[in-house]
Coordinates of C-alpha atoms in Angstrom, one line a residue:
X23 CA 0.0 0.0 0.0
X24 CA 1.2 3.6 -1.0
X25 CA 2.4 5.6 1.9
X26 CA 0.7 9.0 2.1
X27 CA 1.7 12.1 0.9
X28 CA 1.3 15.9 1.7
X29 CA 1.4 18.4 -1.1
X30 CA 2.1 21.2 1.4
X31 CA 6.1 21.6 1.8
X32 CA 7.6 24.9 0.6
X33 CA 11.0 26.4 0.9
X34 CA 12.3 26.9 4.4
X35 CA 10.8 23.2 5.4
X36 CA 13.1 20.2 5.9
X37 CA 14.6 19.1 3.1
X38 CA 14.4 15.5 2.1
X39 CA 17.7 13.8 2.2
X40 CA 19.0 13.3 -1.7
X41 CA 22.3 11.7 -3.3
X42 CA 21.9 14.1 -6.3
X43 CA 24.0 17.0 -6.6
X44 CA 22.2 20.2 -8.1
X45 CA 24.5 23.0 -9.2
X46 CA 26.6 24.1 -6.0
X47 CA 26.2 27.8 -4.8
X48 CA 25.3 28.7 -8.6
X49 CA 22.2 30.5 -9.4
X50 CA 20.0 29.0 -12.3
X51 CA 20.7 31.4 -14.8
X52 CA 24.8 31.1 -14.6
X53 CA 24.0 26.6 -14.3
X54 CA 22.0 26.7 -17.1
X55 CA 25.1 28.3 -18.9
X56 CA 27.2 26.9 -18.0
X57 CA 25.3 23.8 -19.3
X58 CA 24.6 25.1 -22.4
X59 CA 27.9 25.2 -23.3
X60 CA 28.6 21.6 -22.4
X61 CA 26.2 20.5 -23.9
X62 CA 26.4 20.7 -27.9
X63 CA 23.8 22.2 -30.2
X64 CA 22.3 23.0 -27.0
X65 CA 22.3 26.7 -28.2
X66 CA 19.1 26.3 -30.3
X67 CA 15.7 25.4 -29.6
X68 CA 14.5 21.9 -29.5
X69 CA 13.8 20.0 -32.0
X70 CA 10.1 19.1 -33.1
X71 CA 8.1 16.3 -31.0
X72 CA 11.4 16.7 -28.1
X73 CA 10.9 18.4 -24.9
X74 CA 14.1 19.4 -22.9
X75 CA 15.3 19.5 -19.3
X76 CA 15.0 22.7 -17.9
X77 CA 18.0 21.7 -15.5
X78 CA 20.7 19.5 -17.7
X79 CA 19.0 20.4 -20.9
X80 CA 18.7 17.0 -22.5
X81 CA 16.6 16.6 -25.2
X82 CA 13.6 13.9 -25.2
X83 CA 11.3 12.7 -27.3
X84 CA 7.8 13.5 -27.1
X85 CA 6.1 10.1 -27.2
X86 CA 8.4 8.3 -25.0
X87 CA 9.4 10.6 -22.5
X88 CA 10.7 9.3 -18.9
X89 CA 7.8 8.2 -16.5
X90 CA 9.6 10.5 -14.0
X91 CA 9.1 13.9 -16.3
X92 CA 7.9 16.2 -14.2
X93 CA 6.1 19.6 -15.4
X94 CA 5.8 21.7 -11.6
X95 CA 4.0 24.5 -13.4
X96 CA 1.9 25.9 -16.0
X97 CA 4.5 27.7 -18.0
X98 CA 7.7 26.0 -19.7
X99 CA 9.4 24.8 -16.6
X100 CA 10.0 20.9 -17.2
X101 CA 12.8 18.7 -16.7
X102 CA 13.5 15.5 -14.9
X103 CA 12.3 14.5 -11.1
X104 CA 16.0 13.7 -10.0
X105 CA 17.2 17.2 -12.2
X106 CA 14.5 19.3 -10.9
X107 CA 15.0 17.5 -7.5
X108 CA 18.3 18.6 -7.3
X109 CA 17.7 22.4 -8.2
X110 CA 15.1 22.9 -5.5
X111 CA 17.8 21.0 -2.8
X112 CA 20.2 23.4 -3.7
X113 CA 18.0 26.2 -3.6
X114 CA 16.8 24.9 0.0
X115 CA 20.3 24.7 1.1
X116 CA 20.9 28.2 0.4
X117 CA 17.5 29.7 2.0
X118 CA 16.3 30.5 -1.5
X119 CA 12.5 30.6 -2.5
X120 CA 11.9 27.6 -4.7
X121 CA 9.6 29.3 -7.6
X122 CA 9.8 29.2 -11.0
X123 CA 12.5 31.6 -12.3
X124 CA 10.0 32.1 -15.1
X125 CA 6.6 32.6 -13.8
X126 CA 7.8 33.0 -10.6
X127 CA 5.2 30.7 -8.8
X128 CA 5.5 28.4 -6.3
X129 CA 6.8 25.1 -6.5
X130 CA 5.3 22.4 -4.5
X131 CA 7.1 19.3 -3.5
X132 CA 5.5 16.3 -2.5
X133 CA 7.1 14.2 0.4
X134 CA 5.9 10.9 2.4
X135 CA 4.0 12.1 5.3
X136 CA 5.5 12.2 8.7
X137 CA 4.2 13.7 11.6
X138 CA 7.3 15.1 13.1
X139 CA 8.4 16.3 9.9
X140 CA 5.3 18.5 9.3
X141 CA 4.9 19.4 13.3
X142 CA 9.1 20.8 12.8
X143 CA 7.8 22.5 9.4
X144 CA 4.3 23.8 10.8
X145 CA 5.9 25.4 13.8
X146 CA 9.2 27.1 12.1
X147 CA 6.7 28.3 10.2
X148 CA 4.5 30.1 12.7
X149 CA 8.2 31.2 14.7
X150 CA 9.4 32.7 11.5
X151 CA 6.1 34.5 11.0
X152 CA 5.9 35.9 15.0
X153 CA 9.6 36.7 15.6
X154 CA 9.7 39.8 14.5
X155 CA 6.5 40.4 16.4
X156 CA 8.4 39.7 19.3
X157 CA 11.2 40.9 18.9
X158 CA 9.6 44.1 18.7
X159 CA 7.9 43.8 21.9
X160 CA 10.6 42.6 23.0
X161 CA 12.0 46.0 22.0
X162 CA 9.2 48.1 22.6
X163 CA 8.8 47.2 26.6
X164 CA 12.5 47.9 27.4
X165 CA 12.2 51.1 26.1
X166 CA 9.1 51.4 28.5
X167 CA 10.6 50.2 31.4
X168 CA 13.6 52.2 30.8
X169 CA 11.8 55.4 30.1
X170 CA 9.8 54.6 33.1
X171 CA 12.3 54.4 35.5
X172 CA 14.1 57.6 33.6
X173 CA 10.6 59.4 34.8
X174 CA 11.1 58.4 38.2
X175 CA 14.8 59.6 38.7
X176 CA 13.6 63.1 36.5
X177 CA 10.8 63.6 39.1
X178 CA 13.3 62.6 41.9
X179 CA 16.3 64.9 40.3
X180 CA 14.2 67.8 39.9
X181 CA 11.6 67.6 43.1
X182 CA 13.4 65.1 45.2
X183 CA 12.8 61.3 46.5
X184 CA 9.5 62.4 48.3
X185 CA 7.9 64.4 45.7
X186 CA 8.9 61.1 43.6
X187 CA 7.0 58.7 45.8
X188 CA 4.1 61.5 46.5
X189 CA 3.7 61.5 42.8
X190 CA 3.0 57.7 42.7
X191 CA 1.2 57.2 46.2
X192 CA -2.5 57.9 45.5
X193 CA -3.8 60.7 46.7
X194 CA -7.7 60.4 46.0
X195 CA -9.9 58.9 48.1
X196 CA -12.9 56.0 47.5
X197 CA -13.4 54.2 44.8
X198 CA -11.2 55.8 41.9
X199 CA -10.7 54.0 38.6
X200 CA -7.0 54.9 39.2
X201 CA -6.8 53.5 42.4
X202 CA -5.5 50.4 43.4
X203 CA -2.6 48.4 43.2
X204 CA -1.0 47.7 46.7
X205 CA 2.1 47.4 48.3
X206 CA 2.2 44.6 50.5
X207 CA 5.5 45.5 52.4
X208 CA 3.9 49.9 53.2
X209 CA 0.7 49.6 52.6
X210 CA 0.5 52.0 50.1
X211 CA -1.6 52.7 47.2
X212 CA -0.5 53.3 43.8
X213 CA -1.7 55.7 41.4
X214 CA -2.0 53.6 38.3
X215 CA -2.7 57.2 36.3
X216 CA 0.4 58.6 37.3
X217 CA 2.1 55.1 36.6
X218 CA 1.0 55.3 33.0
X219 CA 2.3 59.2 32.9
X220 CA 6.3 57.7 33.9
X221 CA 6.8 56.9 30.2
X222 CA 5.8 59.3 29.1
X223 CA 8.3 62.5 31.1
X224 CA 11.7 61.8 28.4
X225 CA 9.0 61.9 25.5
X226 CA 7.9 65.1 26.6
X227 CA 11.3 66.5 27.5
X228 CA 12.8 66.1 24.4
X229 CA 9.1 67.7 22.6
X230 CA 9.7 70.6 25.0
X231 CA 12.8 71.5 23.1
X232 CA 11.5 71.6 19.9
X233 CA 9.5 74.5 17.9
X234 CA 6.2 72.5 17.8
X235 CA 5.9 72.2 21.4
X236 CA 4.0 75.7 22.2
X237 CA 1.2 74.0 19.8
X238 CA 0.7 71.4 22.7
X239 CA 1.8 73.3 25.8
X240 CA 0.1 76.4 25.3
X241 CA -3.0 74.7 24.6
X242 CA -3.0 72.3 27.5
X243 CA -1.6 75.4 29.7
X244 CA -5.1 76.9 28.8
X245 CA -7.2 74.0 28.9
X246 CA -5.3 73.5 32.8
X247 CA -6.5 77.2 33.6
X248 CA -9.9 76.8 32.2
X249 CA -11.1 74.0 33.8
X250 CA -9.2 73.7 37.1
X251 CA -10.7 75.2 40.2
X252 CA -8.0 78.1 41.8
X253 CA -10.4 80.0 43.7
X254 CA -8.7 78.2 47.2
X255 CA -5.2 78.6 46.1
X256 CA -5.1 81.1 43.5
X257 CA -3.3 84.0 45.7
X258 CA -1.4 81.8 47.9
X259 CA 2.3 82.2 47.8
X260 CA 4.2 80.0 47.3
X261 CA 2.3 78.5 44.4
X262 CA 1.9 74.7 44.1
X263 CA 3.9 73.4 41.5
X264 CA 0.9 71.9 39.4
X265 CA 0.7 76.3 38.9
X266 CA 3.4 76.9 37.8
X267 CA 3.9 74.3 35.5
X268 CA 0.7 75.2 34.0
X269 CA 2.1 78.9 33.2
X270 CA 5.4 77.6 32.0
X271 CA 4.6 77.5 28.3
X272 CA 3.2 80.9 28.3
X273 CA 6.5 82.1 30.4
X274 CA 8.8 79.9 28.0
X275 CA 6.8 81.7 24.7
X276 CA 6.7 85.3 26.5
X277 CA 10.8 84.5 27.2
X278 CA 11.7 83.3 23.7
X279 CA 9.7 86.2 21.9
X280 CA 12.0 88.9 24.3
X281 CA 14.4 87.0 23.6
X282 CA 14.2 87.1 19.9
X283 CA 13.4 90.8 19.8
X284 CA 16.6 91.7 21.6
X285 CA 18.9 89.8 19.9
X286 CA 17.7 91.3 16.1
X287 CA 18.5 94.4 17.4
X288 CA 22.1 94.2 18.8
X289 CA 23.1 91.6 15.9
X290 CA 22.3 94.9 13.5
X291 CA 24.3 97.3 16.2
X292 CA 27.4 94.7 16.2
X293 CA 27.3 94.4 12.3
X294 CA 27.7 98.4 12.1
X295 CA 30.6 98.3 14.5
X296 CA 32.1 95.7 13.0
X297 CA 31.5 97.7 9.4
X298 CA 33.2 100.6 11.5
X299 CA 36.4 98.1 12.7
X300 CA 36.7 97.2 9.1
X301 CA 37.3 100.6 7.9
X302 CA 39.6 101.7 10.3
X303 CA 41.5 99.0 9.5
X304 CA 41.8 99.8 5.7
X305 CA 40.2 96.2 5.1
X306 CA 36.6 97.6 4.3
X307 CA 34.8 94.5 3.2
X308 CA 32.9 94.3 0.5
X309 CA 29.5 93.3 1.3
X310 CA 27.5 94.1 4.4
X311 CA 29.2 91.9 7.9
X312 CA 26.7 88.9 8.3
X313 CA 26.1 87.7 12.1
X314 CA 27.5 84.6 12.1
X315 CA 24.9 81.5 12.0
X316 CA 24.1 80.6 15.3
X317 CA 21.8 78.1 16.9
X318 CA 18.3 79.0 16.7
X319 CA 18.0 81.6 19.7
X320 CA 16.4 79.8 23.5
X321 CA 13.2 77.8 22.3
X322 CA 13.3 76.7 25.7
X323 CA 13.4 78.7 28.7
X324 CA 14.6 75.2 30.3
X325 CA 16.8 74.8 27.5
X326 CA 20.3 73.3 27.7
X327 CA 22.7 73.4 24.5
X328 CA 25.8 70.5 24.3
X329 CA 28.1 71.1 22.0
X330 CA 29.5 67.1 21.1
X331 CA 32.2 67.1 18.9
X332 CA 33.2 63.8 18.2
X333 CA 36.9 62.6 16.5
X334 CA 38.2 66.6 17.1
X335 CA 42.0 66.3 16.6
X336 CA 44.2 66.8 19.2
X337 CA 45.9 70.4 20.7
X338 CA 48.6 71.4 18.6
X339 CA 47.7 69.1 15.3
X340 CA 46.4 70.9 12.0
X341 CA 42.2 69.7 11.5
X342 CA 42.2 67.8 8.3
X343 CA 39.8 69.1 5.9
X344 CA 37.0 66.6 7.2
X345 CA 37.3 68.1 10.7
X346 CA 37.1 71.5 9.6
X347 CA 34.3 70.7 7.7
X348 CA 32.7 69.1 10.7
X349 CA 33.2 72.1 12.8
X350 CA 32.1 74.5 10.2
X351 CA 29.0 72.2 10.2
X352 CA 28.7 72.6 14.2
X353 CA 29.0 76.6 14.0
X354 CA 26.4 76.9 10.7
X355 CA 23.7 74.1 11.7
X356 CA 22.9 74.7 15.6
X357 CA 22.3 71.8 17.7
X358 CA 22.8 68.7 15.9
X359 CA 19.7 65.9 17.2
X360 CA 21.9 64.0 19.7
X361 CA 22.6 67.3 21.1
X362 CA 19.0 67.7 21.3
X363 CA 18.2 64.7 23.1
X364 CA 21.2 64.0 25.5
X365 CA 20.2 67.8 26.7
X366 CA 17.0 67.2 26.9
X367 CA 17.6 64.1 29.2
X368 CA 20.2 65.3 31.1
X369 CA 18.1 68.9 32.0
X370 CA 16.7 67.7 35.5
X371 CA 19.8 67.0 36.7
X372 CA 21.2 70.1 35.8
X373 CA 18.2 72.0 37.2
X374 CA 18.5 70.1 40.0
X375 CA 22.5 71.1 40.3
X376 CA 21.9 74.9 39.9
X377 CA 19.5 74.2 43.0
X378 CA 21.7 72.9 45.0
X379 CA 24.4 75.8 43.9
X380 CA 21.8 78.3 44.7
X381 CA 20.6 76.7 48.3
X382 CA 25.0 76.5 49.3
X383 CA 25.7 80.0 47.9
X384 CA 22.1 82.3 49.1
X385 CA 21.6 83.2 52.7
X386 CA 19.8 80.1 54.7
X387 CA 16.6 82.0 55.6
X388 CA 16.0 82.4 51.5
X389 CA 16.7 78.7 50.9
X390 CA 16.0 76.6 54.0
X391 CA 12.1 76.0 54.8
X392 CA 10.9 76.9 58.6
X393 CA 11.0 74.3 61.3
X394 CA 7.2 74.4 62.3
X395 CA 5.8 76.6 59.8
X396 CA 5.4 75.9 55.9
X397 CA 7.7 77.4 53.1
X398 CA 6.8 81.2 52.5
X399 CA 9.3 81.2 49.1
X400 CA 10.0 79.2 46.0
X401 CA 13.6 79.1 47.0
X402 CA 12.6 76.6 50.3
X403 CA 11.5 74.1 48.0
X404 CA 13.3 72.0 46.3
X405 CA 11.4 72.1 43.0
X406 CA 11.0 75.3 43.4
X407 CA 15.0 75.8 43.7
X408 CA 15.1 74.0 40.2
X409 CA 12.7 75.6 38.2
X410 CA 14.3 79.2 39.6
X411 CA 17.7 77.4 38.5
X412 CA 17.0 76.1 35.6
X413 CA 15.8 79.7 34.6
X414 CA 18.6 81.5 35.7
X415 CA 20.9 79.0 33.6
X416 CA 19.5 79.5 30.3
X417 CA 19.1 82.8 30.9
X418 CA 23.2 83.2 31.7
X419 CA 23.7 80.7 29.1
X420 CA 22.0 83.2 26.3
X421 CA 23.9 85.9 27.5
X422 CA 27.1 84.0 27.1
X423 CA 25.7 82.8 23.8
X424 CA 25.1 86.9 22.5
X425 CA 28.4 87.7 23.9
X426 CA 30.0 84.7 21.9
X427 CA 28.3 86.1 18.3
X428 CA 29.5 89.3 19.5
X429 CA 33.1 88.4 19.3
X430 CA 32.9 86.7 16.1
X431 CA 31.1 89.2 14.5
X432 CA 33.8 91.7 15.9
X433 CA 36.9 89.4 14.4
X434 CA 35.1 88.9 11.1
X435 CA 37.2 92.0 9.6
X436 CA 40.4 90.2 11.1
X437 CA 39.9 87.3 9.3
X438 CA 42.5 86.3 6.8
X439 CA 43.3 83.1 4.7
X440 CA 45.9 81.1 5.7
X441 CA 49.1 80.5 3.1
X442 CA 49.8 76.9 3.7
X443 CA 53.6 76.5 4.5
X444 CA 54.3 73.5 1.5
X445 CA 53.3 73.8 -1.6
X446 CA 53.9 71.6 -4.2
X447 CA 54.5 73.6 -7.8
X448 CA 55.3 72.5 -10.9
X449 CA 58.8 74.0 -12.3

């Protein structure tokens, strides 16, 4: 009795053990070829009542051709079993898809049934179909659990450990849908709201620096004023931080727009004086002095800007011409996307640093929160300390940023070119 057979195996399944030898790490096109030129008169087309091997191209005749001819598809592909056998082994063996190179459907080959053969088949299958599926959750929930835990340390950077854990610990009380996990070992409840927000802090960082993000934070700002009730706290000093926050776009917008304004007009003061050096110096130039390009001006007002230069050649040794044209990049294009980023990251723990500069170097009644009575300043907080630092740095950073374009718009009519020491010229 016949063993059974599937008609289901494709490329990628188990290939069936064979002594023939198809054309070794060749494609078809260079075997048949190479074959062609074996194989004499091979060049032309069959002759009438023949039909040839696609594979060794030997001719056969029509009325007795081999019981094992074999015709896998419905355009000219034919050949012998053991022939075409071969071709699809080889192709196997090098992770190929076994179609017709003319037609380019798929071949199906016919094996004796086995069921661990087809269980191996059916479930490399399904693994090569979901892998990449989970390889990109995989993906996807470490980059969760790592910006999650980057939330916590921001929150604890900027506000502290206890503001951290306030911000988890719920602070509602019955029934909330946010409500509810436990912590066996405290007691605690967990605020699965402000779990879900964690994630979400680097996201929104790195937005923050960008120009679309007064299209969001203004908007929400609003939204936060409209429908928020402020009547209890609304003239209480110091204000909560959930206040300030709120009015931190419009102060960011109000800051960058001042910002912008002031700069215009001492850029077109420094390019007269620098019109005026030129001239006194008998090296008018020619055209108008430009203000160099510079970064865009504060987007931010909790803005940080990291200047990462990476291969820069040592002290002392000449910048090849890719270096210079690296640096010449840096000073034309303003922060380059890692900068972005890394600064964006990296901004609650500078805040957080300027703080604690501020709370060492001000007097302790300004910076140090009363025993028995709450904080009457911004300064006694640590958030507060943060946000007033964070301020004050980009505020002394664009100032040393103006100055900066001030001197290089001032050595502009100094610049000269360079005679390189070696020249090579022809006698």
């Amino acid at each position: 009795m016949a063993d059974p057979v599937s008609p289901t195996r494709y490329a990628g399944d188990a290939a069936p053990d064979s002594d023939a030898h198809g054309p070794s790490d060749e494609s078809l096109e260079s075997t048949l070829v190479e074959a062609a030129s074996a194989a004499p008169g091979s060049g032309s087309d069959p002759a009438a009542d023949t039909r040839r091997c696609f594979v060794c191209l030997v001719d056969e005749p029509e009325a007795t051709l081999p019981s094992d001819w074999s015709t896998p598809c419905s355009c000219s592909l034919e050949g012998h079993q053991e022939c075409l056998l071969a071709w699809v082994t080889d192709l196997e063996a090098q992770a190929k898809d076994v179609k017709c190179p003319v037609c380019k459907s798929p071949i199906v080959v016919t094996e004796r049934y086995d069921p661990a053969v087809q269980l191996s088949s059916f479930l490399n299958r399904k693994f090569s179909r979901w892998s990449p599926r989970i390889l990109l959750g995989f993906i996807a929930s470490g980059a969760l659990f790592s910006s999650s835990i980057y939330g916590v340390h921001a929150i604890s950077w900027f506000a502290g450990p206890d503001a951290a854990i306030a911000f988890l610990t719920a602070k509602t009380e019955g029934g909330s849908l946010f409500q509810l996990m436990h912590r066996a070992r405290h007691g605690q409840r967990i605020n699965v709201f402000n779990l879900s927000i964690l994630p979400l802090i680097a996201p929104a960082l790195i937005i923050n620096r960008m120009k679309v993000s007064d299209v969001v934070t203004l908007p929400a700002s609003l939204l936060y004023g409209t429908l928020c009730n402020h009547s209890t706290d609304l003239f209480t000093w110091p204000p909560p931080p959930e206040r300030v926050l709120a009015l931190y776009p419009a102060l960011k917008s109000t800051y960058f727009h001042i910002h912008r304004a002031l700069s215009d007009s001492l850029e077109k003061s420094w390019a007269a004086q620098a019109r005026a050096v030129g001239v006194e110096h008998g090296s008018e130039p020619i055209h108008d002095v430009a203000p160099p390009p510079e970064p865009a001006p504060a987007m931010n007002i909790l803005d940080l800007e990291i200047d990462i230069q990476i291969g820069e050649a040592d002290d002392g040794v000449p910048l090849n011409d890719g270096v210079a044209q690296r640096n010449r990049a840096a000073d034309n294009s303003g922060r380059s996307p890692i900068n972005l980023v890394v600064g964006a990251l990296i901004w609650p723990g500078v805040c957080y640093g300027v703080g604690e500069l501020m709370r060492h170097v001000l007097p302790s009644s300004l910076v140090n929160k009363p025993m028995y009575s709450p904080a009457t300043g911004l300064l006694q907080e640590r958030w507060g300390r943060s946000f007033i630092g964070g301020c004050l740095f980009v505020v002394l950073k664009d100032v040393f940023f103006l100055y900066v374009k001030y001197k290089r718009m001032m050595n502009r009519p100094y610049r000269r070119i360079k005679n390189s020491d070696n020249r090579n010229i022809r006698n």
